[in-house]
XYZ file of C-alpha atoms in Angstrom:
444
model
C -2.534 49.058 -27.320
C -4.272 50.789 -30.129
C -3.437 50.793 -33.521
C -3.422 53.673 -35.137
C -6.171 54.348 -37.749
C -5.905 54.211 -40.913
C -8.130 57.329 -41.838
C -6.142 60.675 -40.581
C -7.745 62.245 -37.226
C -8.763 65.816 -37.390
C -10.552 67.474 -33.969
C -10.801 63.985 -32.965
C -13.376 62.822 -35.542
C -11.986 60.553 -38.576
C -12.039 61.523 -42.040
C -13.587 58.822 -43.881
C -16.176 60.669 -45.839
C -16.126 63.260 -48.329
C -18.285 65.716 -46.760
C -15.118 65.744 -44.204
C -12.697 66.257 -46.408
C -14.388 69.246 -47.944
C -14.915 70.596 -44.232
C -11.048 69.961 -43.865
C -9.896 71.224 -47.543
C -12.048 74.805 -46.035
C -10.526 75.313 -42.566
C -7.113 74.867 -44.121
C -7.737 77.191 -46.951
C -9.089 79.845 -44.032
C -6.173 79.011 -42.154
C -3.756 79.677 -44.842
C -5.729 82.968 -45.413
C -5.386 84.478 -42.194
C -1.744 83.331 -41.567
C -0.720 84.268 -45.678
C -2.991 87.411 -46.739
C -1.526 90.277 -44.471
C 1.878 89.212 -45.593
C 0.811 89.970 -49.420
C -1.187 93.423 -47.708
C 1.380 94.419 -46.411
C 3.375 93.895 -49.648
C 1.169 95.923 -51.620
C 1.248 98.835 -48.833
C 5.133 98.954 -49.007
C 5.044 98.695 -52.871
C 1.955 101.557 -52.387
C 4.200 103.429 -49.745
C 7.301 103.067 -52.495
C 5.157 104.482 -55.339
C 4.622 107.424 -53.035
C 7.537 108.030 -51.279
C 9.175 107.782 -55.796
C 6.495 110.400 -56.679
C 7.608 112.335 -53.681
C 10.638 112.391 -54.756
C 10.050 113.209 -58.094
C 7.979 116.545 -57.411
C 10.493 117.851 -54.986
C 13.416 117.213 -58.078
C 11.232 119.561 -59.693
C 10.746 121.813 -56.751
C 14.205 121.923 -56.409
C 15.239 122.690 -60.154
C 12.192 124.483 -61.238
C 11.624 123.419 -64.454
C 11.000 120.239 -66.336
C 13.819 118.235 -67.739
C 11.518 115.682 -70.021
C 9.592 118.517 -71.253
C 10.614 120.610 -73.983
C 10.208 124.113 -76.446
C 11.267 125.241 -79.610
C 11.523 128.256 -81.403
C 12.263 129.802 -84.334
C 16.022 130.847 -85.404
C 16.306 134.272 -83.356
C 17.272 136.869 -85.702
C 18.377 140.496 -86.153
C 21.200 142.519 -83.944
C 22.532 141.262 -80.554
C 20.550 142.548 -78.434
C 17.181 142.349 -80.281
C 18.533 138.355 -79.927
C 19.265 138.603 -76.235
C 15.931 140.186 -75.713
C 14.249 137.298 -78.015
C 16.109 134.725 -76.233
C 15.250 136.027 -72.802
C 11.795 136.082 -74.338
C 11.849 132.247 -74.950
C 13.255 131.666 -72.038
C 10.515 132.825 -70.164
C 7.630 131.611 -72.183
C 9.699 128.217 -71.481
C 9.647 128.963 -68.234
C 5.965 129.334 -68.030
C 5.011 126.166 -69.954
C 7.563 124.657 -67.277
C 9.904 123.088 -69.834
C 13.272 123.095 -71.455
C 14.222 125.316 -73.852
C 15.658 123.395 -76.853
C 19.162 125.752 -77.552
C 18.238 128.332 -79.978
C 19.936 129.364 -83.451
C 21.019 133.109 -83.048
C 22.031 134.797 -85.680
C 25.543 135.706 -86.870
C 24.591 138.715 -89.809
C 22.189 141.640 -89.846
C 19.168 141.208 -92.661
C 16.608 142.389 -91.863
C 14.577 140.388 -94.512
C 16.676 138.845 -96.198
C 16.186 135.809 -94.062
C 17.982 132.994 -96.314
C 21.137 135.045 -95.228
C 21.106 134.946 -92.135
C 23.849 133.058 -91.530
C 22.831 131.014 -88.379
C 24.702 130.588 -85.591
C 24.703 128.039 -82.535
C 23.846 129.659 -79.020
C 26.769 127.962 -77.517
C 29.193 129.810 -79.822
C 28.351 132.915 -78.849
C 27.684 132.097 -74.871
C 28.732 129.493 -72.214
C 25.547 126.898 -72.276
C 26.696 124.683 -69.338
C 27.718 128.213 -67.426
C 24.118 129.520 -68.292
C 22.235 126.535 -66.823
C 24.658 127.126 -63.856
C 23.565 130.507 -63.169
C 20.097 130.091 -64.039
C 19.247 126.870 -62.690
C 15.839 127.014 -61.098
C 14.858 130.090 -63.361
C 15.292 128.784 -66.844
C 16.468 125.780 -68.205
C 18.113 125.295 -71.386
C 19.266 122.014 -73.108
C 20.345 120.116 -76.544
C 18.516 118.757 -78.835
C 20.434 115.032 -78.034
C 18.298 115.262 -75.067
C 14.958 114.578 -76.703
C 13.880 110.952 -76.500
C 11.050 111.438 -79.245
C 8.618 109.157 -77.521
C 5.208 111.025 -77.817
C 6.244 113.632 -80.786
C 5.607 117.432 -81.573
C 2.998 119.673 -81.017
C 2.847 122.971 -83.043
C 2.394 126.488 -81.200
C 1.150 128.766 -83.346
C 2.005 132.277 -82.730
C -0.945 135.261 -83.664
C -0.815 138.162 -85.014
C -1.937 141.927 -86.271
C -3.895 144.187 -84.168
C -6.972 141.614 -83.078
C -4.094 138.860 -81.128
C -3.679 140.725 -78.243
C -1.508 140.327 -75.049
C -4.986 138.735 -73.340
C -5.245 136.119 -75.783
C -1.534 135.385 -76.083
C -1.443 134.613 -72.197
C -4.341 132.620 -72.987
C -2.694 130.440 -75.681
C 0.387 130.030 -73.391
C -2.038 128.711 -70.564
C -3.791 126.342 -72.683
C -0.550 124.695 -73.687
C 0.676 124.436 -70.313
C -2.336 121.588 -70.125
C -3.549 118.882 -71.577
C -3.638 117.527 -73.856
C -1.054 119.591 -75.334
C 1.350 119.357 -72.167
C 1.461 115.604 -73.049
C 3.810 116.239 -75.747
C 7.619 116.388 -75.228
C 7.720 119.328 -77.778
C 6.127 122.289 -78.414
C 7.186 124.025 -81.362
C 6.342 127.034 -81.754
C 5.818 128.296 -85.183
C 5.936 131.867 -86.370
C 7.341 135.635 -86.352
C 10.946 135.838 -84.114
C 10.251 136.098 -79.938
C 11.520 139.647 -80.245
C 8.253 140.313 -81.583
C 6.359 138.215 -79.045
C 3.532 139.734 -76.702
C 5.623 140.611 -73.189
C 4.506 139.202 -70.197
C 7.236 139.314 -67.461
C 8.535 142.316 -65.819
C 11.957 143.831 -66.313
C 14.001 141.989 -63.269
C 12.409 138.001 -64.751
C 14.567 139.575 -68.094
C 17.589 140.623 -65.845
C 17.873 137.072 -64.494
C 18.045 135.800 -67.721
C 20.335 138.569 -69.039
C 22.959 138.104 -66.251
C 22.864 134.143 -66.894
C 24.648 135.091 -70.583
C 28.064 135.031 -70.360
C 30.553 135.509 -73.317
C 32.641 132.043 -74.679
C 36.261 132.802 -73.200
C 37.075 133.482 -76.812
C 34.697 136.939 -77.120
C 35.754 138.096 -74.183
C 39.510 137.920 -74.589
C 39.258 139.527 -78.115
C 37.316 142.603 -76.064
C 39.813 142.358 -73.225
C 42.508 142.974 -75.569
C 40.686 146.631 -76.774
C 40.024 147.563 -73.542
C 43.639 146.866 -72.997
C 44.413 148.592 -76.117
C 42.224 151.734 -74.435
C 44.079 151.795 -71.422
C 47.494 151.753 -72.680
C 46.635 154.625 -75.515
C 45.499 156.448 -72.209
C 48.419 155.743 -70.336
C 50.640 157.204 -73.541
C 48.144 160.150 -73.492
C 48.744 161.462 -69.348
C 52.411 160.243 -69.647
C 51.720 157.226 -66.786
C 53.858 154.419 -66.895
C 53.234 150.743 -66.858
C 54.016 150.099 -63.112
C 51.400 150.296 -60.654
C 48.875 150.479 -63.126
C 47.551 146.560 -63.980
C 45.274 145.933 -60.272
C 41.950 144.513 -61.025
C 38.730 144.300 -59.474
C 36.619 141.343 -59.079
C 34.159 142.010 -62.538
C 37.608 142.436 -64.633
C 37.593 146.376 -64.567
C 40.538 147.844 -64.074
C 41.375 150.290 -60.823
C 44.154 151.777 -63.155
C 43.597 155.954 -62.663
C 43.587 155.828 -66.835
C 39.045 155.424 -67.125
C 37.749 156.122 -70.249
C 33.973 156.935 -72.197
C 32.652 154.800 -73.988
C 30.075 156.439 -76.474
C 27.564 154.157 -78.478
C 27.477 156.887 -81.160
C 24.686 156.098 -83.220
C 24.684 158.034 -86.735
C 24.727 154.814 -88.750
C 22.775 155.023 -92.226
C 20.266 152.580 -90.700
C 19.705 154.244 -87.635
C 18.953 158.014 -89.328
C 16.346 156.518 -91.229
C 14.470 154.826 -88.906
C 14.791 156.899 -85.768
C 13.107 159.765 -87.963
C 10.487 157.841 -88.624
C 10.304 157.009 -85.232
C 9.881 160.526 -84.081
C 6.860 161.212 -86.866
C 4.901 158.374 -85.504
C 5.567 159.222 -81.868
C 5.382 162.685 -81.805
C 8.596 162.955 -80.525
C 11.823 165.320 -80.787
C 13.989 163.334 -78.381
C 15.257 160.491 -80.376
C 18.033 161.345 -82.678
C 20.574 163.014 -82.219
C 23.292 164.468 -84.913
C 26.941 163.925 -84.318
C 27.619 167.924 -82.992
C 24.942 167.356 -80.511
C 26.762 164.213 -79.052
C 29.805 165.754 -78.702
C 28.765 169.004 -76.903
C 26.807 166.985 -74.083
C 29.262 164.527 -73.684
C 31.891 167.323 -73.704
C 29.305 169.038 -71.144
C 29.618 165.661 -68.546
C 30.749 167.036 -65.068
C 33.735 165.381 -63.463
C 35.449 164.437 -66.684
C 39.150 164.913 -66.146
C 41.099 165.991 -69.097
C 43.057 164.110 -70.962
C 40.565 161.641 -71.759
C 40.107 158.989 -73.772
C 36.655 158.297 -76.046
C 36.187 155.067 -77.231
C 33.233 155.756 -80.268
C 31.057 152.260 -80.686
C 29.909 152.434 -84.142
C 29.225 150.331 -86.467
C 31.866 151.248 -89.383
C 30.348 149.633 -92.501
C 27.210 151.476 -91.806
C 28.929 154.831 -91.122
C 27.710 157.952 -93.535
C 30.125 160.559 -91.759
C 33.397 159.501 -91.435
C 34.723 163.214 -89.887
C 33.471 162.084 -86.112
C 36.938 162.198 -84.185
C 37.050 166.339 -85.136
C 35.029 168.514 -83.504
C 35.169 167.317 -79.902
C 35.875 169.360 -76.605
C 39.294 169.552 -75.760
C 41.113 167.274 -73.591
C 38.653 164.528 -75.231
C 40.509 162.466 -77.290
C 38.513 160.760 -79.639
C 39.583 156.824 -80.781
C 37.254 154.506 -82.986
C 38.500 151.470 -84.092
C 40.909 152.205 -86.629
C 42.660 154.907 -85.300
C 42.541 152.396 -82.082
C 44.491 149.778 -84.587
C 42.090 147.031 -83.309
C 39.906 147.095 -86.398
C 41.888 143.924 -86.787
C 40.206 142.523 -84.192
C 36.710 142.671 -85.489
C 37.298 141.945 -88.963
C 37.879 138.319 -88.286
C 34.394 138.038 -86.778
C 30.864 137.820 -88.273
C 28.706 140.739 -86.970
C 27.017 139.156 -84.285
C 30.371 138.659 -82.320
C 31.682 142.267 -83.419
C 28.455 143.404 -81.770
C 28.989 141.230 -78.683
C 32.951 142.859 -77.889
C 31.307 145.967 -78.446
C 28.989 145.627 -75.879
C 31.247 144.359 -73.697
C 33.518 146.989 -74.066
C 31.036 149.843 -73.464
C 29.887 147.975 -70.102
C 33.139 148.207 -68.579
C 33.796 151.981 -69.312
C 34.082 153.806 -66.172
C 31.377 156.276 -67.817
C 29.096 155.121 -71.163
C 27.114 157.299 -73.156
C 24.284 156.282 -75.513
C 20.416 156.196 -76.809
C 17.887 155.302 -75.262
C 16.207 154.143 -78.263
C 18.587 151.873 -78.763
C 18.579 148.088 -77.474
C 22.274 147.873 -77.447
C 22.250 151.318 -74.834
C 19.545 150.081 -73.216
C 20.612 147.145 -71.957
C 24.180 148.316 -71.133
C 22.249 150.510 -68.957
C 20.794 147.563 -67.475
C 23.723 145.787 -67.139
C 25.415 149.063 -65.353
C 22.553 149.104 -62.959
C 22.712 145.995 -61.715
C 26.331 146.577 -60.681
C 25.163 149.816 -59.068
C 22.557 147.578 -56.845
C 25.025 145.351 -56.217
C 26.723 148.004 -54.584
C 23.949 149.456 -52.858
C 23.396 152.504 -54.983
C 19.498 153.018 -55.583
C 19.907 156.108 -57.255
C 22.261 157.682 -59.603
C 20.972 160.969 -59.431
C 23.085 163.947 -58.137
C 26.028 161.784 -56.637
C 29.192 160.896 -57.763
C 29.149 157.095 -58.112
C 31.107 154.097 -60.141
C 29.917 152.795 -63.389
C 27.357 155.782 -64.180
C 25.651 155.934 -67.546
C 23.910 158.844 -69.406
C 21.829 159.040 -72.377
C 22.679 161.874 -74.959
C 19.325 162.068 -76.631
C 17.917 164.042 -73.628
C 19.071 166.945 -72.257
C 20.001 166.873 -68.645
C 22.108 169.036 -66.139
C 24.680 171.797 -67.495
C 23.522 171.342 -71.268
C 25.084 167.460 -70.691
C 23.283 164.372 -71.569
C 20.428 162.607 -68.608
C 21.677 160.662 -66.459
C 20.713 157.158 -67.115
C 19.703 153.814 -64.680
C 16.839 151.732 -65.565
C 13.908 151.329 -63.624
C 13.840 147.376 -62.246
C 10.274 147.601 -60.812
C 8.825 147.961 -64.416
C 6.354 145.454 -65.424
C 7.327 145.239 -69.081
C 10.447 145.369 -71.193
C 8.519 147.778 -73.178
C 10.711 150.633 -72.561
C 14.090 148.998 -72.793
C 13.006 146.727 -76.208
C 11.492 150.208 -77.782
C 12.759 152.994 -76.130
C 12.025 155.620 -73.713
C 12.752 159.250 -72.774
C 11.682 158.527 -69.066
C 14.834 157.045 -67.732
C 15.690 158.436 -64.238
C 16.141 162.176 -61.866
């Protein structure tokens, strides 16, 4: 028998020199190569695979939701009346929007200086309008969120706005673009310095604003203080025609009433303010068919066909501002006239800053079965807005010559029968010009 060796075999050869082992020490290294190495390949691929299958993810998140939620922009406090606000808000929005980021929740404000801008009495967005509702409705569009969001990790970087007659809407697209890039996209802010967003070069057409617009909805608290005039409108009408209660309280799905007691709303605007600067207006335009004194409102509202007598007139004006205080005499009969105080819901307003007097206002004037107003005015205009939607909605493309729910007129132009023009907006317009400025192109 054999003994076995004391120097290890290996192919049948001993290894009993070092050249050997060295030959040996290789093949097993190669050995462990071949058998190891795809094992750690194919580690990398899956971790490679994972890294793209996480981006994947990642960019159809923001497919899905639209805009960046890491990425943010702020603006100035928005200032002036409500709707000068909305405008400016839906004007941030959008910029937002095109930069692909968050908008950080604006201040509005709650009083009316117009330059006076230490008292302007700031006010947070949420107080005024549902934020978790708005990102509801909007979601995919625009994107608004809360400071508490921001992480701070690779700071601020300043936007500033231009201005006078050589920044024009060219080179303010242009800035916008640049900042949607490096290396200014890097940052988690953009802050954009400057004049308020009302005044900001317009770059979206009218429906991008309506989607915004229709996203604002009123904090349960606003719109239970302008339920309770509307309320206070329909009951005074009821009194008026000698209905009763019973029968009367069906509603529709926006909140409007089906009760046969409608009413106008007017948006009478003969406010100190307004004088001034729609006369000025109509020197630098050329135009005659801006104001319009108080006898002139009420003979082409009195002049609306299919009024039914008696009817009740709710007049939107703003009371502290008012020059005239004779404007429930003088109107057609079978109109019956009501402001606020004679309403006995001046109560109502008193307890609230402007802002949110302006906001039940508005609200009350969009859900008149007829409104009346200027269409100079940014508060008429985009009631009118608001009023055509519902008429889309509805599948009304045209208000002109029919009979049809939630019609609006504009008694600054002259339409059929000595009455004021009938009034829906044009959605297909490429700018907001017309609705932030005015226009006496509005439909027929």
């Amino acid at each position: 028998m054999d003994l076995p060796s004391k120097h290890p075999r290996f192919f049948g050869r001993h290894l009993n020199s070092v050249a050997c082992k060295c030959v040996a020490l290789v093949v097993i290294l190669l050995f462990l190569r071949v058998v190891l190495l795809p094992s750690f390949s194919g580690f990398d691929s899956i971790n490679h695979n994972n890294a793209q299958l996480t981006r994947s993810r990642s960019l159809s998140l923001e497919s899905k939701y639209g805009i960046r939620r890491d990425k943010f922009l702020e603006v100035p406090q928005i200032v002036w009346g409500l709707n000068n606000q909305k405008i400016a808000f839906a004007r941030a929005s959008l910029t937002a929007r095109m930069l692909n980021r968050t908008l950080l929740m604006p201040s509005l404000s709650a009083s009316l200086f117009y330059k006076e801008l230490d008292r302007l009495q700031p006010i947070s967005f949420d107080k005024v309008f549902q934020f978790e509702r708005f990102n509801s409705l909007c979601n995919g569009f625009v994107q608004l969120g809360q400071y508490s969001f921001l992480r701070n990790q690779t700071g601020v970087s300043e936007l500033q706005k231009g201005s006078g007659r050589k920044w024009t809407i060219e080179r303010d697209l242009d800035q916008l673009r640049q900042f949607s890039k490096d290396p200014y996209d890097k940052y988690e802010v953009i802050r954009i310095v400057g004049k308020n967003p009302f005044l900001w070069h317009d770059h979206w057409p009218v429906k991008d604003y309506a989607r915004v617009f229709e996203c604002l909805v009123l904090v349960e608290e606003i719109e239970r203080e302008a339920s309770k005039v509307v309320a206070k409108i329909r009951e005074v009408g009821r009194e008026i025609s000698g209905q009763t209660k019973s029968g009367q309280n069906s509603i529709d799905s926006d909140g409007s009433s089906l009760q046969a007691v409608p009413y106008v709303a007017v948006h009478m605007r003969i406010e100190i303010d307004w004088v001034i600067h729609c006369r000025k207006l109509e020197q630098r335009s050329k135009m005659s068919q801006i104001c319009s004194s108080k006898e002139e409102i009420m003979e082409r509202v009195g002049n609306i066909a299919g009024l039914k007598a008696p009817m009740v007139v709710y007049l939107a004006v703003a009371d502290s501002l008012l020059e005239d205080p004779s404007i429930l005499t003088g109107w057609r009969d079978g109109l019956l006239p009501f402001e606020k105080k004679k309403l006995r819901v001046d109560g109502i307003y008193k307890k609230h800053p402007y802002l949110i007097q302006s906001a039940i206002d508005y609200e009350v004037c969009l859900r008149a079965d007829v409104f009346v107003g200027n269409s100079f005015s940014t508060f008429s205009s985009l009631i009118a807005l608001e009023r055509t939607q519902k008429m889309i909605r509805m599948g009304i493309t045209s208000s002109c010559g029919t009979h049809v729910r939630w019609p609006s007129y504009a008694y600054n132009i002259l339409g059929e029968s000595n009455g004021p023009q009938r009034w829906m907006t044009n959605m297909s317009d490429s700018s907001l010009k017309a609705i932030s400025y005015g226009t006496n192109i509005i439909s027929c």
